[in-house]
Backbone as JSON, one array per atom type, in Angstrom:
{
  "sequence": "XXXXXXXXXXXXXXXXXXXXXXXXXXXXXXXXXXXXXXXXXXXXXXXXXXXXXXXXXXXXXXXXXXXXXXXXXXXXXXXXXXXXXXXXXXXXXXXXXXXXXXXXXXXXXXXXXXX",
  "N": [[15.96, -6.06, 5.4], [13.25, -4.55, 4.14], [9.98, -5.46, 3.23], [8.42, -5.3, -0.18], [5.14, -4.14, -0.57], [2.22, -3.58, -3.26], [-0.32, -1.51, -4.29], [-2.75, -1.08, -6.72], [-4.76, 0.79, -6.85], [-8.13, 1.39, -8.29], [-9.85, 3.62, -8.22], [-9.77, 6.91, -7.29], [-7.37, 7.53, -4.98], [-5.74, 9.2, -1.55], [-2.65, 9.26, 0.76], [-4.0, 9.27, 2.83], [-6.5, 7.45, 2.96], [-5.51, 5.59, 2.14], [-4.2, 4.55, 4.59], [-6.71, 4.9, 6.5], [-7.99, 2.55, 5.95], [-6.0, 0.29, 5.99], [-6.1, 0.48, 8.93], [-8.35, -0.24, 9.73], [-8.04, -3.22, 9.72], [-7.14, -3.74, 12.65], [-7.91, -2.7, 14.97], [-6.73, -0.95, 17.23], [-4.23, 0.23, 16.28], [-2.31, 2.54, 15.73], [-1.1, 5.83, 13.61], [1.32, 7.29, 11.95], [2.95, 10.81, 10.98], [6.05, 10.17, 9.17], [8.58, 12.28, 8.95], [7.46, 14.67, 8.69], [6.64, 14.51, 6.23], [4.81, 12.84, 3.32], [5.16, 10.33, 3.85], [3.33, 7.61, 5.78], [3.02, 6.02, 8.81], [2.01, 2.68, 9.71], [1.25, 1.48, 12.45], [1.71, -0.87, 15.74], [2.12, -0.16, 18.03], [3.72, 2.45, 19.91], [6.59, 1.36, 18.89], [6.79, -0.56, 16.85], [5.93, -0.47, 14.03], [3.97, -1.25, 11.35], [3.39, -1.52, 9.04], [4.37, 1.05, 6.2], [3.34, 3.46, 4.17], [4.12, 5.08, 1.3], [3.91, 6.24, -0.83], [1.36, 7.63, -3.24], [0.33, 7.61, -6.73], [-0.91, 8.98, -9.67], [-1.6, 6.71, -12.46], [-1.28, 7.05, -15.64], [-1.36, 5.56, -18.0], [-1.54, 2.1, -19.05], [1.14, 0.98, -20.16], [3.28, 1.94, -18.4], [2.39, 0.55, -16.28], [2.68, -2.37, -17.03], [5.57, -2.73, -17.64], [6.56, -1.96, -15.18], [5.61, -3.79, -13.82], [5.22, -6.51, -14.59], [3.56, -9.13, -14.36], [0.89, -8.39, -13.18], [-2.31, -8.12, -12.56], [-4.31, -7.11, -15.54], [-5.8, -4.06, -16.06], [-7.84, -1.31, -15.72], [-7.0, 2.28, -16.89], [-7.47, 5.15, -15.78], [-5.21, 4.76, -13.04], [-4.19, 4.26, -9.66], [-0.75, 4.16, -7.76], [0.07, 2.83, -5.16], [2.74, 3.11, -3.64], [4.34, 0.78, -0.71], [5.44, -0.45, 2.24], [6.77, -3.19, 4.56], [8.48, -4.14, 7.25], [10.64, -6.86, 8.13], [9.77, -10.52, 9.73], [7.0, -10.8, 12.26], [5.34, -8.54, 12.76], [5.77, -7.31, 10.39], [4.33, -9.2, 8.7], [1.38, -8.95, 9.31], [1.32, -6.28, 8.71], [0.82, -6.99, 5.95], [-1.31, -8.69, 5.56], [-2.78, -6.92, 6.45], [-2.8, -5.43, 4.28], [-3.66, -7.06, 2.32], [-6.27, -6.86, 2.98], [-7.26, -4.8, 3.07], [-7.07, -3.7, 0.13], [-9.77, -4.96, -0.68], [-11.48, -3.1, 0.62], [-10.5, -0.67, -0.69], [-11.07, -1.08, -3.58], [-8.67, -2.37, -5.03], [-5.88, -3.94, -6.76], [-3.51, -5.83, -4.83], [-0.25, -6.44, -4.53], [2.37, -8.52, -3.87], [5.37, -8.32, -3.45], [7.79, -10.69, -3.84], [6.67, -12.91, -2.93]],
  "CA": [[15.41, -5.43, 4.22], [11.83, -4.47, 3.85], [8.91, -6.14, 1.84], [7.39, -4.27, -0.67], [3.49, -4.6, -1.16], [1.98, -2.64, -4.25], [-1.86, -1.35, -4.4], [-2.8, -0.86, -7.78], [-6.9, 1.35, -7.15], [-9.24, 1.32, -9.18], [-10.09, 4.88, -8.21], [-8.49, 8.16, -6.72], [-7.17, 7.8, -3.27], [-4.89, 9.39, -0.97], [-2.04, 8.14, 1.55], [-4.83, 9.24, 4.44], [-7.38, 6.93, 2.71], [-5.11, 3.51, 2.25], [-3.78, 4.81, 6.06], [-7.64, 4.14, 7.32], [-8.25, 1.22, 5.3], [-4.91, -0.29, 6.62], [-6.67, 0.3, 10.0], [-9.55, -1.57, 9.44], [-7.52, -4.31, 10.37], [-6.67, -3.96, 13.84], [-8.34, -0.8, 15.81], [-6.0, -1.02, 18.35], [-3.2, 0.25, 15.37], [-2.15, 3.94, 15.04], [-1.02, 6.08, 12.42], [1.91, 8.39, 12.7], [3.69, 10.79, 9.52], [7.13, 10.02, 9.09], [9.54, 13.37, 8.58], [6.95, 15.84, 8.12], [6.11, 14.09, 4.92], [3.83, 12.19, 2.55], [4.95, 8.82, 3.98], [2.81, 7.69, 6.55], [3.02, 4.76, 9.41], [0.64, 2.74, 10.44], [2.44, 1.07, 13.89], [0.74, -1.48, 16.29], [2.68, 0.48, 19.04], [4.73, 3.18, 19.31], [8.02, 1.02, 18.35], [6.29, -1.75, 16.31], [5.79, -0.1, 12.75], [3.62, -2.76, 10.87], [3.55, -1.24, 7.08], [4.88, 2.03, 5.99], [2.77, 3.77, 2.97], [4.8, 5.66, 0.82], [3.16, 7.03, -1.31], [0.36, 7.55, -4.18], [0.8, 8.23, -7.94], [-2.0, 8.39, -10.45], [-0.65, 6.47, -13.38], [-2.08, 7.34, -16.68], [-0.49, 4.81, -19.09], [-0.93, 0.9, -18.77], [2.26, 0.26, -20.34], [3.94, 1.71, -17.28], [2.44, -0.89, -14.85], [3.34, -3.44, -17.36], [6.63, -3.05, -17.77], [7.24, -2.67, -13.48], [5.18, -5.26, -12.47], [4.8, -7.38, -15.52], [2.57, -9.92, -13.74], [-0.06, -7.43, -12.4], [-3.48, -8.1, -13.89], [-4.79, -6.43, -16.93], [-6.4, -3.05, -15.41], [-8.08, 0.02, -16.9], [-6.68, 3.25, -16.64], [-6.28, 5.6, -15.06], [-5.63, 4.18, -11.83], [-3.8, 4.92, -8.56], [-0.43, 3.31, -7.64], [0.52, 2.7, -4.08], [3.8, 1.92, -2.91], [4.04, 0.56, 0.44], [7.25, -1.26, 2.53], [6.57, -4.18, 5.4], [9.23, -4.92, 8.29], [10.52, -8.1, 7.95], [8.61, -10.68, 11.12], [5.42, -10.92, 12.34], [4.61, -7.04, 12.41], [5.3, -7.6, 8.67], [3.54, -10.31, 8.4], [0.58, -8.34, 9.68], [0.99, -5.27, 7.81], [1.13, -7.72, 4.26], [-2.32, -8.97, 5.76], [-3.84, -5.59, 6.87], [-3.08, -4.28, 2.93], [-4.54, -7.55, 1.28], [-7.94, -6.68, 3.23], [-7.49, -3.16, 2.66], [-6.91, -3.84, -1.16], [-10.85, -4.94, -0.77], [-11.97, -1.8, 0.84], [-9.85, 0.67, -1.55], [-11.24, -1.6, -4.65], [-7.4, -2.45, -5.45], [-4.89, -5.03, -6.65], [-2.6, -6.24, -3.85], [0.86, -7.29, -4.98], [2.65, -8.91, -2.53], [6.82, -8.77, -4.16], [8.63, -11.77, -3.07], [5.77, -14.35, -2.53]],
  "C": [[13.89, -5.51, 4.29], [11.43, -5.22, 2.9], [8.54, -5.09, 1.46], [5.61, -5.09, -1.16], [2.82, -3.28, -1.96], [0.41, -2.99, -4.31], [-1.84, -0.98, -5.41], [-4.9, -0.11, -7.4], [-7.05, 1.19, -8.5], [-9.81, 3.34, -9.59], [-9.27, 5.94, -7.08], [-8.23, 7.49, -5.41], [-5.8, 8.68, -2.82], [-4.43, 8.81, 0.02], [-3.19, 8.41, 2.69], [-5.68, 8.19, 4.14], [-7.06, 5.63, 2.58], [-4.76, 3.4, 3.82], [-5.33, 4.1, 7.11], [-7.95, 3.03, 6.77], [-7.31, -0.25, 5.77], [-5.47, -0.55, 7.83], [-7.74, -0.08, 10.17], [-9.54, -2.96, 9.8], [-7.33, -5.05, 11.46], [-7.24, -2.08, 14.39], [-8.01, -0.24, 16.93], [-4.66, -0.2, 17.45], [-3.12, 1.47, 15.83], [-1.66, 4.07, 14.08], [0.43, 7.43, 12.88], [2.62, 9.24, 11.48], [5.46, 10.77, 9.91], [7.86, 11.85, 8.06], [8.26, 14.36, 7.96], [6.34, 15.4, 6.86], [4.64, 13.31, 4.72], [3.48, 10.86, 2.99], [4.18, 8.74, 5.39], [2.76, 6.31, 6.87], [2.23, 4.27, 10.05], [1.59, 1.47, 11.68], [1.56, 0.26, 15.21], [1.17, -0.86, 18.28], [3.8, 1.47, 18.67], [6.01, 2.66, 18.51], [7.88, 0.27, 17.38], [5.67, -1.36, 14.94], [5.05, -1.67, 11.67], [3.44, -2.45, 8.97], [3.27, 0.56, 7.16], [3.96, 2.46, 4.72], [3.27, 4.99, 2.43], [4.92, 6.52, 0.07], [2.24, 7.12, -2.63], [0.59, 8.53, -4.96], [-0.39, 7.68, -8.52], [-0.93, 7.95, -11.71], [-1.79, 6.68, -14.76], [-2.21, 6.09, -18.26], [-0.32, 3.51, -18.5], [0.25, 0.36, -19.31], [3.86, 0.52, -19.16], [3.43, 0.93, -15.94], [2.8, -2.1, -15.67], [4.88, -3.53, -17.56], [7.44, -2.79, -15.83], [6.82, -3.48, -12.82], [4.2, -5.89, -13.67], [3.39, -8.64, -15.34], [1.51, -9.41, -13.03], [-1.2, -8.14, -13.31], [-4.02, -7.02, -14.9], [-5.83, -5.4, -15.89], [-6.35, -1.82, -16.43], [-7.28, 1.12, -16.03], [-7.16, 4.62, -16.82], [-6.81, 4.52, -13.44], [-4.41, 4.3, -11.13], [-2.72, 3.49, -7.89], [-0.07, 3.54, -6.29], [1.55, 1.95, -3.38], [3.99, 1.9, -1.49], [5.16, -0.34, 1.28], [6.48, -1.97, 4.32], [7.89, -4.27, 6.49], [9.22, -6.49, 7.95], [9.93, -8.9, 9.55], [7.18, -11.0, 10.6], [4.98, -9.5, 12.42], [4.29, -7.05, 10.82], [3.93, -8.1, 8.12], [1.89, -9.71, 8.47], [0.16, -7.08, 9.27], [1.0, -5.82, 6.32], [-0.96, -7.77, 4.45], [-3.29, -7.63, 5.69], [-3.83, -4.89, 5.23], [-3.66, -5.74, 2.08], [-6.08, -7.22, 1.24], [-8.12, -5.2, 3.07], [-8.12, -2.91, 1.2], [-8.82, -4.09, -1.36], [-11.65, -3.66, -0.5], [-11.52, -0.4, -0.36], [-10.58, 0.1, -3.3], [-10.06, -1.55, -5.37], [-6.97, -3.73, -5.65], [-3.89, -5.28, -5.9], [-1.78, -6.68, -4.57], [1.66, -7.2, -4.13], [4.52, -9.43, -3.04], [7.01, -9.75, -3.14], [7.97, -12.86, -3.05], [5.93, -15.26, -3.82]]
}
């Protein structure tokens, strides 16, 4: 089962913009889109998928980040949610890392389910 890790911006972004920020991490990483779509992988080798980004919703309304992620911190709105899914491991482990330091670059809240 995957981890999920949740970016909460501050300001607009798109999945190309948490995608280089993710890579900031490791510049050895690529990036690849999954099914033609929105979701997009960032992969430390072709087979080695290290966090999946899923995709970005502006949310307008803090009472919908409080009631899915009750423990989030107090944040203005509007602001930009990013869901995002980990491999379990050390690729994981490494894509959890590459979106807490991202979370600095994007000016975001990292939430890290499960910890």
């Amino acid at each position: 089962m995957p981890r999920e890790v949740t970016l909460l911006c501050r300001g607009p972004v798109e999945v190309r913009d948490v995608a280089e920020a993710l890579l900031l991490h490791d510049d050895s990483w690529g990036v690849r889109a999954l099914d033609d779509g929105p979701m997009t992988q960032v992969c430390r080798d072709a087979t080695h998928p290290v966090i999946t980004v899923l995709g970005v919703r502006r949310v307008d309304f803090l009472d919908e980040v409080t009631r899915l992620l009750p423990d989030a911190p107090a944040m203005f709105v509007p602001l930009w949610w990013v869901d995002t899914v980990t491999p379990l491991g050390a690729d994981g482990e490494a894509g959890v890392t590459a979106a807490l330091e991202a979370s600095l670059d994007l000016d975001a809240v990292c939430i890290v389910h499960g910890d």
